[in-house]
Amino acid sequence: MRGRKIGLLGGTFDPIHRAHLALADCAFRTLSLDELWLLPAGTPYMDKHSGITNAETRAEMAELAIRGRRGYRVERIELERQGKSYTADTLRLLRERVPEADFYFLIGSDQLYAFPRWHNPETLSTLCRFAVAARELPGQRRNLGEQAAYLFRKYRMEITLLPFSEQEISSTEIRRMIREGRDASKWLPPEVYAYILSHRLYQ
């Protein structure tokens, strides 16, 4: 019997928005996943988010965003740990907890090019497969297919390119919109937007 196919989407989710969910939904359909887990980040080692919203608030927004989505859940493993949070450590712990699972880690195309600079990339490629939002980036030496082939040769990294064009929005821009008093409802699930307004976040 095959193990569960579980998609993993990590992020600070500050706040979680429609582009996050669109990527998750695309992966769920394309890869025929059994489950999709959102992994709110603790202290992302590559980012300098000195003003990041507290972990419990970000997790609550993620829970609201996936309410009613069958097979979706928020996994708080990174929030339970102290100190810096590395993807390799998270995946190792998940592999210990669910050894039979077939994990697919979801990333954007920019992260595919940055992968050699990740912490412990050699270990990462042994712990999961990768699913990449397929959007070509200008100015790259290799196209996405060539980069995927290069990473397979170098790290034996198994990659699926998802038919997904990333939406032009970011959590940073959404926070700016709210801070400036602009309407950000287009980019947020209604429950998340209501939560942000009622808790006066990002103001």
GROMACS .gro file of C-alpha atoms in nm:
model
  203
    1MET     CA    1   0.000   0.000   0.000
    2ARG     CA    2   0.142   0.338  -0.097
    3GLY     CA    3   0.201   0.608   0.161
    4ARG     CA    4  -0.004   0.922   0.180
    5LYS     CA    5   0.088   1.191  -0.070
    6ILE     CA    6   0.126   1.508   0.135
    7GLY     CA    7   0.196   1.852  -0.003
    8LEU     CA    8   0.386   2.095   0.221
    9LEU     CA    9   0.358   2.471   0.178
   10GLY     CA   10   0.572   2.676   0.412
   11GLY     CA   11   0.575   3.049   0.468
   12THR     CA   12   0.548   3.321   0.726
   13PHE     CA   13   0.184   3.368   0.615
   14ASP     CA   14   0.185   3.725   0.746
   15PRO     CA   15  -0.087   3.724   0.627
   16ILE     CA   16  -0.181   3.416   0.425
   17HIS     CA   17  -0.342   3.528   0.098
   18ARG     CA   18  -0.515   3.402  -0.216
   19ALA     CA   19  -0.192   3.333  -0.407
   20HIS     CA   20  -0.078   3.094  -0.132
   21LEU     CA   21  -0.410   2.912  -0.155
   22ALA     CA   22  -0.408   2.909  -0.536
   23LEU     CA   23  -0.068   2.737  -0.535
   24ALA     CA   24  -0.187   2.487  -0.273
   25ASP     CA   25  -0.502   2.411  -0.475
   26CYS     CA   26  -0.301   2.371  -0.796
   27ALA     CA   27  -0.064   2.124  -0.630
   28PHE     CA   28  -0.352   1.934  -0.469
   29ARG     CA   29  -0.514   1.878  -0.810
   30THR     CA   30  -0.204   1.828  -1.023
   31LEU     CA   31  -0.027   1.588  -0.788
   32SER     CA   32  -0.345   1.409  -0.672
   33LEU     CA   33  -0.249   1.476  -0.312
   34ASP     CA   34  -0.418   1.311  -0.018
   35GLU     CA   35  -0.340   1.602   0.211
   36LEU     CA   36  -0.199   1.955   0.201
   37TRP     CA   37  -0.023   2.088   0.508
   38LEU     CA   38   0.049   2.455   0.566
   39LEU     CA   39   0.369   2.512   0.765
   40PRO     CA   40   0.372   2.858   0.928
   41ALA     CA   41   0.734   2.953   0.984
   42GLY     CA   42   0.886   3.014   1.322
   43THR     CA   43   1.198   3.224   1.268
   44PRO     CA   44   1.290   3.193   0.899
   45TYR     CA   45   1.669   3.187   0.881
   46MET     CA   46   1.689   3.358   0.539
   47ASP     CA   47   1.464   3.651   0.631
   48LYS     CA   48   1.512   3.952   0.854
   49HIS     CA   49   1.152   3.996   0.967
   50SER     CA   50   1.209   4.196   1.284
   51GLY     CA   51   0.843   4.299   1.287
   52ILE     CA   52   0.689   3.963   1.206
   53THR     CA   53   0.344   3.902   1.358
   54ASN     CA   54   0.340   3.655   1.648
   55ALA     CA   55   0.321   3.288   1.557
   56GLU     CA   56  -0.019   3.209   1.706
   57THR     CA   57  -0.187   3.494   1.519
   58ARG     CA   58  -0.038   3.381   1.187
   59ALA     CA   59  -0.143   3.022   1.255
   60GLU     CA   60  -0.498   3.132   1.338
   61MET     CA   61  -0.522   3.318   1.007
   62ALA     CA   62  -0.399   3.007   0.825
   63GLU     CA   63  -0.664   2.797   1.002
   64LEU     CA   64  -0.933   3.041   0.893
   65ALA     CA   65  -0.808   3.038   0.534
   66ILE     CA   66  -0.842   2.661   0.493
   67ARG     CA   67  -1.166   2.614   0.684
   68GLY     CA   68  -1.390   2.383   0.481
   69ARG     CA   69  -1.107   2.260   0.256
   70ARG     CA   70  -1.104   1.883   0.283
   71GLY     CA   71  -0.756   1.736   0.330
   72TYR     CA   72  -0.601   2.067   0.433
   73ARG     CA   73  -0.448   2.131   0.774
   74VAL     CA   74  -0.211   2.366   0.955
   75GLU     CA   75   0.097   2.186   1.087
   76ARG     CA   76   0.260   2.382   1.371
   77ILE     CA   77   0.586   2.190   1.389
   78GLU     CA   78   0.801   2.497   1.319
   79LEU     CA   79   0.616   2.702   1.579
   80GLU     CA   80   0.690   2.442   1.847
   81ARG     CA   81   1.066   2.474   1.807
   82GLN     CA   82   1.292   2.738   1.957
   83GLY     CA   83   1.553   2.928   1.758
   84LYS     CA   84   1.611   2.938   1.387
   85SER     CA   85   1.397   2.720   1.165
   86TYR     CA   86   1.561   2.533   0.877
   87THR     CA   87   1.358   2.349   0.616
   88ALA     CA   88   1.589   2.046   0.635
   89ASP     CA   89   1.529   2.013   1.010
   90THR     CA   90   1.153   2.045   0.966
   91LEU     CA   91   1.143   1.779   0.696
   92ARG     CA   92   1.359   1.545   0.901
   93LEU     CA   93   1.117   1.572   1.194
   94LEU     CA   94   0.815   1.521   0.968
   95ARG     CA   95   0.982   1.217   0.814
   96GLU     CA   96   1.033   1.072   1.164
   97ARG     CA   97   0.669   1.136   1.254
   98VAL     CA   98   0.520   1.010   0.927
   99PRO     CA   99   0.783   0.774   0.780
  100GLU     CA  100   0.547   0.627   0.521
  101ALA     CA  101   0.445   0.964   0.372
  102ASP     CA  102   0.539   1.079   0.024
  103PHE     CA  103   0.614   1.449   0.081
  104TYR     CA  104   0.602   1.718  -0.188
  105PHE     CA  105   0.749   2.053  -0.085
  106LEU     CA  106   0.591   2.345  -0.273
  107ILE     CA  107   0.813   2.635  -0.379
  108GLY     CA  108   0.810   2.929  -0.618
  109SER     CA  109   1.027   2.940  -0.927
  110ASP     CA  110   1.260   3.194  -0.763
  111GLN     CA  111   1.334   2.942  -0.489
  112LEU     CA  112   1.427   2.680  -0.747
  113TYR     CA  113   1.715   2.899  -0.859
  114ALA     CA  114   1.811   2.978  -0.498
  115PHE     CA  115   1.806   2.613  -0.387
  116PRO     CA  116   2.187   2.561  -0.389
  117ARG     CA  117   2.208   2.836  -0.125
  118TRP     CA  118   1.956   2.670   0.107
  119HIS     CA  119   2.077   2.517   0.432
  120ASN     CA  120   2.189   2.158   0.369
  121PRO     CA  121   2.047   2.109   0.016
  122GLU     CA  122   2.201   1.762  -0.014
  123THR     CA  123   1.989   1.638   0.276
  124LEU     CA  124   1.674   1.817   0.162
  125SER     CA  125   1.664   1.632  -0.168
  126THR     CA  126   1.660   1.296   0.014
  127LEU     CA  127   1.365   1.388   0.237
  128CYS     CA  128   1.102   1.498  -0.014
  129ARG     CA  129   1.012   1.571  -0.372
  130PHE     CA  130   0.963   1.928  -0.488
  131ALA     CA  131   0.673   2.090  -0.674
  132VAL     CA  132   0.753   2.423  -0.836
  133ALA     CA  133   0.519   2.698  -0.957
  134ALA     CA  134   0.624   2.712  -1.321
  135ARG     CA  135   0.685   3.076  -1.403
  136GLU     CA  136   0.989   3.170  -1.609
  137LEU     CA  137   1.202   3.446  -1.456
  138PRO     CA  138   1.385   3.695  -1.677
  139GLY     CA  139   1.761   3.720  -1.657
  140GLN     CA  140   1.828   3.359  -1.559
  141ARG     CA  141   2.106   3.159  -1.724
  142ARG     CA  142   1.883   2.851  -1.745
  143ASN     CA  143   1.510   2.814  -1.805
  144LEU     CA  144   1.306   2.623  -1.546
  145GLY     CA  145   1.340   2.288  -1.720
  146GLU     CA  146   1.716   2.329  -1.748
  147GLN     CA  147   1.744   2.435  -1.384
  148ALA     CA  148   1.538   2.134  -1.274
  149ALA     CA  149   1.765   1.903  -1.475
  150TYR     CA  150   2.075   2.069  -1.327
  151LEU     CA  151   1.947   2.022  -0.970
  152PHE     CA  152   1.862   1.660  -1.042
  153ARG     CA  153   2.216   1.596  -1.164
  154LYS     CA  154   2.373   1.781  -0.870
  155TYR     CA  155   2.145   1.677  -0.582
  156ARG     CA  156   1.921   1.401  -0.726
  157MET     CA  157   1.641   1.648  -0.658
  158GLU     CA  158   1.306   1.524  -0.793
  159ILE     CA  159   1.103   1.815  -0.929
  160THR     CA  160   0.754   1.852  -1.074
  161LEU     CA  161   0.674   2.177  -1.253
  162LEU     CA  162   0.320   2.287  -1.172
  163PRO     CA  163   0.104   2.461  -1.435
  164PHE     CA  164   0.070   2.767  -1.218
  165SER     CA  165   0.140   3.131  -1.292
  166GLU     CA  166   0.215   3.307  -0.966
  167GLN     CA  167  -0.018   3.597  -0.891
  168GLU     CA  168   0.139   3.939  -0.855
  169ILE     CA  169   0.081   3.994  -0.485
  170SER     CA  170   0.282   3.949  -0.168
  171SER     CA  171   0.215   3.961   0.203
  172THR     CA  172   0.439   4.267   0.221
  173GLU     CA  173   0.220   4.455  -0.028
  174ILE     CA  174  -0.097   4.348   0.152
  175ARG     CA  175   0.038   4.477   0.483
  176ARG     CA  176   0.125   4.806   0.314
  177MET     CA  177  -0.225   4.835   0.166
  178ILE     CA  178  -0.386   4.783   0.506
  179ARG     CA  179  -0.148   5.023   0.677
  180GLU     CA  180  -0.237   5.288   0.419
  181GLY     CA  181  -0.610   5.228   0.463
  182ARG     CA  182  -0.660   5.072   0.119
  183ASP     CA  183  -0.898   4.783   0.049
  184ALA     CA  184  -0.708   4.450   0.041
  185SER     CA  185  -1.014   4.225   0.031
  186LYS     CA  186  -0.941   4.117  -0.328
  187TRP     CA  187  -0.630   3.932  -0.212
  188LEU     CA  188  -0.753   3.772   0.110
  189PRO     CA  189  -1.008   3.507   0.208
  190PRO     CA  190  -1.302   3.692   0.367
  191GLU     CA  191  -1.250   3.527   0.706
  192VAL     CA  192  -0.884   3.631   0.711
  193TYR     CA  193  -0.963   3.989   0.611
  194ALA     CA  194  -1.229   4.013   0.881
  195TYR     CA  195  -0.982   3.877   1.137
  196ILE     CA  196  -0.719   4.132   1.036
  197LEU     CA  197  -0.963   4.421   1.066
  198SER     CA  198  -1.114   4.307   1.395
  199HIS     CA  199  -0.769   4.259   1.551
  200ARG     CA  200  -0.637   4.581   1.396
  201LEU     CA  201  -0.336   4.405   1.246
  202TYR     CA  202  -0.082   4.588   1.028
  203GLN     CA  203  -0.220   4.930   1.119
   0.00000   0.00000   0.00000
